Amino acid sequence: TQLLEQSPQFLSIQEGENLTVYCNSSSVFSSLQWYRQEPGEGPVLLVTVVTGGEVKKLKRLTFQFGDARKDSSLHITAAQPGDTGLYLCAGARGAGKSTFGDGTTLTVKP
Amino acid sequence: KAGVTQTPRYLIKTRGQQVTLSCSPISGHRSVSWYQQTPGQGLQFLFEYFSETQRNKGNFPGRFSGRQFSNSRSEMNVSTLELGDSALYLCASSLEVHSYEQYFGPGTRLTVT
């Protein structure tokens, strides 16, 4: 059973379009991280959200943590080819290590 | 500040052999975690080391082991390699053992033939 469900699994869009990817769970998390991974490289930490309802912005990327701390979303405005990659969410609970979702593979075509 | 480094970047081994992968964390980071990433299973946690002690362990067989040195550098070993062990092995460092923000290295791509 996958603790964190990410959707969609694959997304292919044109440069300039907006998009939203989702990270959902039935479990409550103390914090949630978003990472981006490019082919042949390790994931790079983008943001951590901690408080229910929290919204964080990183240039064209907007991250939101659900009020109940069970889900999160990542919205990208005016996507660029450089945004292409695998977007992973990771949820932290208690003293154990974070659980990663399977990721959303985003392709932005010029 | 230099990032997490992993060596080697690529490795090809034969079934039944063993392999050792190395990870140097970011300077000042004391916790090192290892993950296996495959297309079918995604990113799976192997184990975490802090102060030379294993603090957390994922659901992998005993063929997978690791250790951490006094300078926080870490190694992981896989014995009796199987075809299914082919994967990208990622090392991540963090400041403390319960830090959820992790900084990943580029990974070691292991191919078992």
mmCIF file of C-alpha atoms in Angstrom:
data_model
loop_
_atom_site.group_PDB
_atom_site.id
_atom_site.type_symbol
_atom_site.label_atom_id
_atom_site.label_comp_id
_atom_site.label_asym_id
_atom_site.label_seq_id
_atom_site.Cartn_x
_atom_site.Cartn_y
_atom_site.Cartn_z
ATOM 1 C CA THR A 1 0.000 0.000 0.000
ATOM 2 C CA GLN A 2 1.477 3.314 -1.130
ATOM 3 C CA LEU A 3 1.340 5.834 1.707
ATOM 4 C CA LEU A 4 1.682 8.824 -0.598
ATOM 5 C CA GLU A 5 -0.157 8.927 -3.916
ATOM 6 C CA GLN A 6 1.054 11.398 -6.502
ATOM 7 C CA SER A 7 -0.981 12.449 -9.510
ATOM 8 C CA PRO A 8 -0.794 12.628 -12.370
ATOM 9 C CA GLN A 9 1.947 10.089 -12.926
ATOM 10 C CA PHE A 10 2.969 11.715 -16.221
ATOM 11 C CA LEU A 11 2.332 15.219 -17.532
ATOM 12 C CA SER A 12 3.416 16.670 -20.864
ATOM 13 C CA ILE A 13 2.665 20.332 -21.572
ATOM 14 C CA GLN A 14 3.760 23.214 -23.779
ATOM 15 C CA GLU A 15 6.023 25.987 -22.552
ATOM 16 C CA GLY A 16 3.988 28.779 -20.962
ATOM 17 C CA GLU A 17 1.167 26.591 -19.653
ATOM 18 C CA ASN A 18 0.229 26.288 -15.987
ATOM 19 C CA LEU A 19 0.015 22.998 -14.134
ATOM 20 C CA THR A 20 -0.737 21.478 -10.764
ATOM 21 C CA VAL A 21 0.491 18.177 -9.352
ATOM 22 C CA TYR A 22 -0.886 16.531 -6.263
ATOM 23 C CA CYS A 23 0.359 14.502 -3.348
ATOM 24 C CA ASN A 24 -2.342 12.750 -1.325
ATOM 25 C CA SER A 25 -2.488 10.461 1.680
ATOM 26 C CA SER A 26 -4.887 9.193 4.305
ATOM 27 C CA SER A 27 -2.185 9.763 6.924
ATOM 28 C CA VAL A 28 -1.275 12.948 8.756
ATOM 29 C CA PHE A 29 2.277 14.197 8.308
ATOM 30 C CA SER A 30 4.320 16.432 10.574
ATOM 31 C CA SER A 31 5.994 17.921 7.509
ATOM 32 C CA LEU A 32 6.121 17.388 3.794
ATOM 33 C CA GLN A 33 8.951 18.004 1.343
ATOM 34 C CA TRP A 34 8.949 18.482 -2.419
ATOM 35 C CA TYR A 35 11.945 17.478 -4.508
ATOM 36 C CA ARG A 36 12.799 17.714 -8.202
ATOM 37 C CA GLN A 37 14.984 15.102 -9.828
ATOM 38 C CA GLU A 38 16.564 15.407 -13.253
ATOM 39 C CA PRO A 39 17.679 12.343 -15.240
ATOM 40 C CA GLY A 40 20.922 10.883 -13.942
ATOM 41 C CA GLU A 41 20.939 13.055 -10.831
ATOM 42 C CA GLY A 42 19.698 12.855 -7.254
ATOM 43 C CA PRO A 43 16.567 14.646 -6.022
ATOM 44 C CA VAL A 44 17.004 18.317 -5.109
ATOM 45 C CA LEU A 45 15.037 19.694 -2.179
ATOM 46 C CA LEU A 46 12.652 22.471 -3.272
ATOM 47 C CA VAL A 47 10.631 23.227 -0.150
ATOM 48 C CA THR A 48 9.401 21.991 3.225
ATOM 49 C CA VAL A 49 5.865 22.720 4.450
ATOM 50 C CA VAL A 50 4.998 22.209 8.075
ATOM 51 C CA THR A 51 1.796 24.020 9.044
ATOM 52 C CA GLY A 52 -1.657 22.975 7.821
ATOM 53 C CA GLY A 53 -2.877 25.429 5.184
ATOM 54 C CA GLU A 54 0.625 26.777 4.636
ATOM 55 C CA VAL A 55 1.448 28.251 1.227
ATOM 56 C CA LYS A 56 5.023 28.782 0.063
ATOM 57 C CA LYS A 57 6.170 30.400 -3.142
ATOM 58 C CA LEU A 58 9.444 29.800 -4.912
ATOM 59 C CA LYS A 59 9.512 32.035 -8.019
ATOM 60 C CA ARG A 60 6.948 30.418 -10.368
ATOM 61 C CA LEU A 61 6.321 27.470 -8.044
ATOM 62 C CA THR A 62 3.594 27.565 -5.380
ATOM 63 C CA PHE A 63 3.381 24.835 -2.755
ATOM 64 C CA GLN A 64 0.388 24.267 -0.505
ATOM 65 C CA PHE A 65 -0.027 21.982 2.499
ATOM 66 C CA GLY A 66 -3.578 20.817 3.168
ATOM 67 C CA ASP A 67 -5.390 22.053 6.258
ATOM 68 C CA ALA A 68 -5.403 18.537 7.716
ATOM 69 C CA ARG A 69 -1.744 17.963 6.763
ATOM 70 C CA LYS A 70 -2.668 14.910 4.679
ATOM 71 C CA ASP A 71 -2.097 16.327 1.214
ATOM 72 C CA SER A 72 -0.140 18.882 -0.731
ATOM 73 C CA SER A 73 -0.068 20.444 -4.161
ATOM 74 C CA LEU A 74 2.557 22.043 -6.361
ATOM 75 C CA HIS A 75 1.448 24.639 -8.900
ATOM 76 C CA ILE A 76 3.789 25.873 -11.624
ATOM 77 C CA THR A 77 2.941 29.055 -13.485
ATOM 78 C CA ALA A 78 4.156 29.603 -17.047
ATOM 79 C CA ALA A 79 6.147 26.374 -17.192
ATOM 80 C CA GLN A 80 9.541 26.402 -18.878
ATOM 81 C CA PRO A 81 11.590 23.543 -20.390
ATOM 82 C CA GLY A 82 13.943 23.849 -17.420
ATOM 83 C CA ASP A 83 11.071 22.702 -15.172
ATOM 84 C CA THR A 84 11.209 19.277 -16.799
ATOM 85 C CA GLY A 85 11.921 16.521 -14.306
ATOM 86 C CA LEU A 86 10.522 14.090 -11.771
ATOM 87 C CA TYR A 87 8.699 15.812 -8.917
ATOM 88 C CA LEU A 88 8.667 13.841 -5.684
ATOM 89 C CA CYS A 89 6.824 14.514 -2.465
ATOM 90 C CA ALA A 90 7.998 13.035 0.828
ATOM 91 C CA GLY A 91 6.022 12.903 4.054
ATOM 92 C CA ALA A 92 7.528 12.754 7.519
ATOM 93 C CA ARG A 93 5.806 11.145 10.514
ATOM 94 C CA GLY A 94 7.282 10.663 13.961
ATOM 95 C CA ALA A 95 10.823 9.410 14.329
ATOM 96 C CA GLY A 96 10.934 7.296 11.198
ATOM 97 C CA LYS A 97 12.333 8.347 7.857
ATOM 98 C CA SER A 98 10.245 10.120 5.266
ATOM 99 C CA THR A 99 8.103 8.147 2.844
ATOM 100 C CA PHE A 100 8.376 9.137 -0.798
ATOM 101 C CA GLY A 101 5.620 9.135 -3.375
ATOM 102 C CA ASP A 102 6.238 7.577 -6.787
ATOM 103 C CA GLY A 103 6.527 11.000 -8.369
ATOM 104 C CA THR A 104 5.113 12.972 -11.283
ATOM 105 C CA THR A 105 7.211 13.045 -14.445
ATOM 106 C CA LEU A 106 6.809 16.479 -16.035
ATOM 107 C CA THR A 107 7.876 17.257 -19.593
ATOM 108 C CA VAL A 108 7.689 20.851 -20.784
ATOM 109 C CA LYS A 109 8.034 21.162 -24.548
ATOM 110 C CA PRO A 110 9.500 24.330 -26.079
ATOM 111 C CA LYS B 1 29.812 24.337 0.521
ATOM 112 C CA ALA B 2 30.427 21.127 -1.436
ATOM 113 C CA GLY B 3 27.439 18.843 -1.948
ATOM 114 C CA VAL B 4 27.041 15.154 -1.287
ATOM 115 C CA THR B 5 29.458 13.061 -3.317
ATOM 116 C CA GLN B 6 29.048 9.439 -4.259
ATOM 117 C CA THR B 7 31.524 7.055 -5.825
ATOM 118 C CA PRO B 8 31.548 5.383 -8.192
ATOM 119 C CA ARG B 9 28.882 6.934 -10.415
ATOM 120 C CA TYR B 10 28.446 3.810 -12.523
ATOM 121 C CA LEU B 11 29.106 0.176 -11.782
ATOM 122 C CA ILE B 12 28.514 -3.081 -13.631
ATOM 123 C CA LYS B 13 28.656 -6.306 -11.656
ATOM 124 C CA THR B 14 27.822 -9.942 -12.217
ATOM 125 C CA ARG B 15 25.195 -11.903 -10.309
ATOM 126 C CA GLY B 16 26.669 -13.367 -7.128
ATOM 127 C CA GLN B 17 29.350 -10.719 -6.705
ATOM 128 C CA GLN B 18 29.400 -8.122 -3.966
ATOM 129 C CA VAL B 19 29.696 -4.354 -4.245
ATOM 130 C CA THR B 20 30.621 -1.432 -1.984
ATOM 131 C CA LEU B 21 29.366 2.093 -2.615
ATOM 132 C CA SER B 22 30.724 5.202 -0.944
ATOM 133 C CA CYS B 23 29.121 8.468 0.167
ATOM 134 C CA SER B 24 30.631 11.670 1.569
ATOM 135 C CA PRO B 25 28.011 13.933 3.173
ATOM 136 C CA ILE B 26 27.904 17.705 3.183
ATOM 137 C CA SER B 27 30.424 19.106 5.639
ATOM 138 C CA GLY B 28 28.799 19.370 9.068
ATOM 139 C CA HIS B 29 26.029 16.914 8.287
ATOM 140 C CA ARG B 30 26.089 13.963 10.633
ATOM 141 C CA SER B 31 23.289 11.794 9.306
ATOM 142 C CA VAL B 32 23.552 9.713 6.152
ATOM 143 C CA SER B 33 20.672 7.776 4.607
ATOM 144 C CA TRP B 34 20.693 5.363 1.710
ATOM 145 C CA TYR B 35 17.893 4.795 -0.802
ATOM 146 C CA GLN B 36 17.311 2.473 -3.706
ATOM 147 C CA GLN B 37 15.474 3.926 -6.699
ATOM 148 C CA THR B 38 13.960 1.751 -9.425
ATOM 149 C CA PRO B 39 11.295 2.521 -12.046
ATOM 150 C CA GLY B 40 8.922 -0.027 -10.542
ATOM 151 C CA GLN B 41 9.332 0.637 -6.818
ATOM 152 C CA GLY B 42 10.271 4.298 -6.732
ATOM 153 C CA LEU B 43 12.486 5.590 -3.934
ATOM 154 C CA GLN B 44 12.835 3.037 -1.143
ATOM 155 C CA PHE B 45 14.618 3.704 2.152
ATOM 156 C CA LEU B 46 17.447 1.312 2.997
ATOM 157 C CA PHE B 47 18.967 2.608 6.239
ATOM 158 C CA GLU B 48 20.185 5.670 8.104
ATOM 159 C CA TYR B 49 23.397 6.152 10.031
ATOM 160 C CA PHE B 50 24.189 8.776 12.653
ATOM 161 C CA SER B 51 27.277 8.879 14.873
ATOM 162 C CA GLU B 52 28.488 5.616 13.364
ATOM 163 C CA THR B 53 25.302 3.790 14.455
ATOM 164 C CA GLN B 54 22.415 2.556 12.363
ATOM 165 C CA ARG B 55 19.362 4.503 13.551
ATOM 166 C CA ASN B 56 16.668 3.451 11.087
ATOM 167 C CA LYS B 57 16.294 0.515 8.754
ATOM 168 C CA GLY B 58 14.020 -0.131 5.816
ATOM 169 C CA ASN B 59 12.572 -3.428 4.659
ATOM 170 C CA PHE B 60 15.507 -4.894 2.748
ATOM 171 C CA PRO B 61 17.213 -8.285 3.144
ATOM 172 C CA GLY B 62 20.371 -8.725 5.173
ATOM 173 C CA ARG B 63 22.443 -8.744 1.979
ATOM 174 C CA PHE B 64 22.248 -4.971 2.202
ATOM 175 C CA SER B 65 24.436 -3.493 4.910
ATOM 176 C CA GLY B 66 26.138 -0.245 5.680
ATOM 177 C CA ARG B 67 28.441 1.558 8.008
ATOM 178 C CA GLN B 68 29.457 5.061 8.918
ATOM 179 C CA PHE B 69 32.887 6.309 9.831
ATOM 180 C CA SER B 70 33.902 8.872 12.441
ATOM 181 C CA ASN B 71 34.140 11.575 9.748
ATOM 182 C CA SER B 72 30.473 10.845 8.810
ATOM 183 C CA ARG B 73 31.418 9.249 5.496
ATOM 184 C CA SER B 74 29.372 6.162 4.804
ATOM 185 C CA GLU B 75 29.559 3.004 2.770
ATOM 186 C CA MET B 76 26.929 0.513 1.802
ATOM 187 C CA ASN B 77 27.584 -3.052 0.767
ATOM 188 C CA VAL B 78 25.448 -5.476 -1.175
ATOM 189 C CA SER B 79 26.520 -9.105 -1.115
ATOM 190 C CA THR B 80 25.484 -11.931 -3.433
ATOM 191 C CA LEU B 81 24.105 -9.567 -6.036
ATOM 192 C CA GLU B 82 20.859 -10.416 -7.810
ATOM 193 C CA LEU B 83 19.524 -9.084 -11.091
ATOM 194 C CA GLY B 84 16.827 -7.230 -9.154
ATOM 195 C CA ASP B 85 19.472 -5.193 -7.335
ATOM 196 C CA SER B 86 20.032 -3.155 -10.485
ATOM 197 C CA ALA B 87 19.046 0.351 -9.475
ATOM 198 C CA LEU B 88 20.154 3.880 -8.745
ATOM 199 C CA TYR B 89 21.500 3.977 -5.189
ATOM 200 C CA LEU B 90 21.168 7.392 -3.616
ATOM 201 C CA CYS B 91 22.843 8.740 -0.541
ATOM 202 C CA ALA B 92 21.313 11.662 1.342
ATOM 203 C CA SER B 93 22.794 13.694 4.145
ATOM 204 C CA SER B 94 21.097 15.792 6.794
ATOM 205 C CA LEU B 95 22.188 17.726 9.845
ATOM 206 C CA GLU B 96 20.713 15.444 12.478
ATOM 207 C CA VAL B 97 19.110 12.033 12.636
ATOM 208 C CA HIS B 98 15.525 13.337 12.655
ATOM 209 C CA SER B 99 16.037 16.057 10.067
ATOM 210 C CA TYR B 100 13.520 15.521 7.306
ATOM 211 C CA GLU B 101 15.204 17.870 4.880
ATOM 212 C CA GLN B 102 17.662 15.722 3.026
ATOM 213 C CA TYR B 103 20.323 16.599 0.481
ATOM 214 C CA PHE B 104 20.949 13.924 -2.088
ATOM 215 C CA GLY B 105 24.049 12.956 -3.976
ATOM 216 C CA PRO B 106 23.997 12.169 -7.704
ATOM 217 C CA GLY B 107 23.696 8.445 -7.051
ATOM 218 C CA THR B 108 25.520 5.318 -8.136
ATOM 219 C CA ARG B 109 23.957 3.485 -11.076
ATOM 220 C CA LEU B 110 24.448 -0.245 -10.420
ATOM 221 C CA THR B 111 23.785 -2.731 -13.187
ATOM 222 C CA VAL B 112 23.823 -6.435 -12.353
ATOM 223 C CA THR B 113 24.204 -8.812 -15.286
#
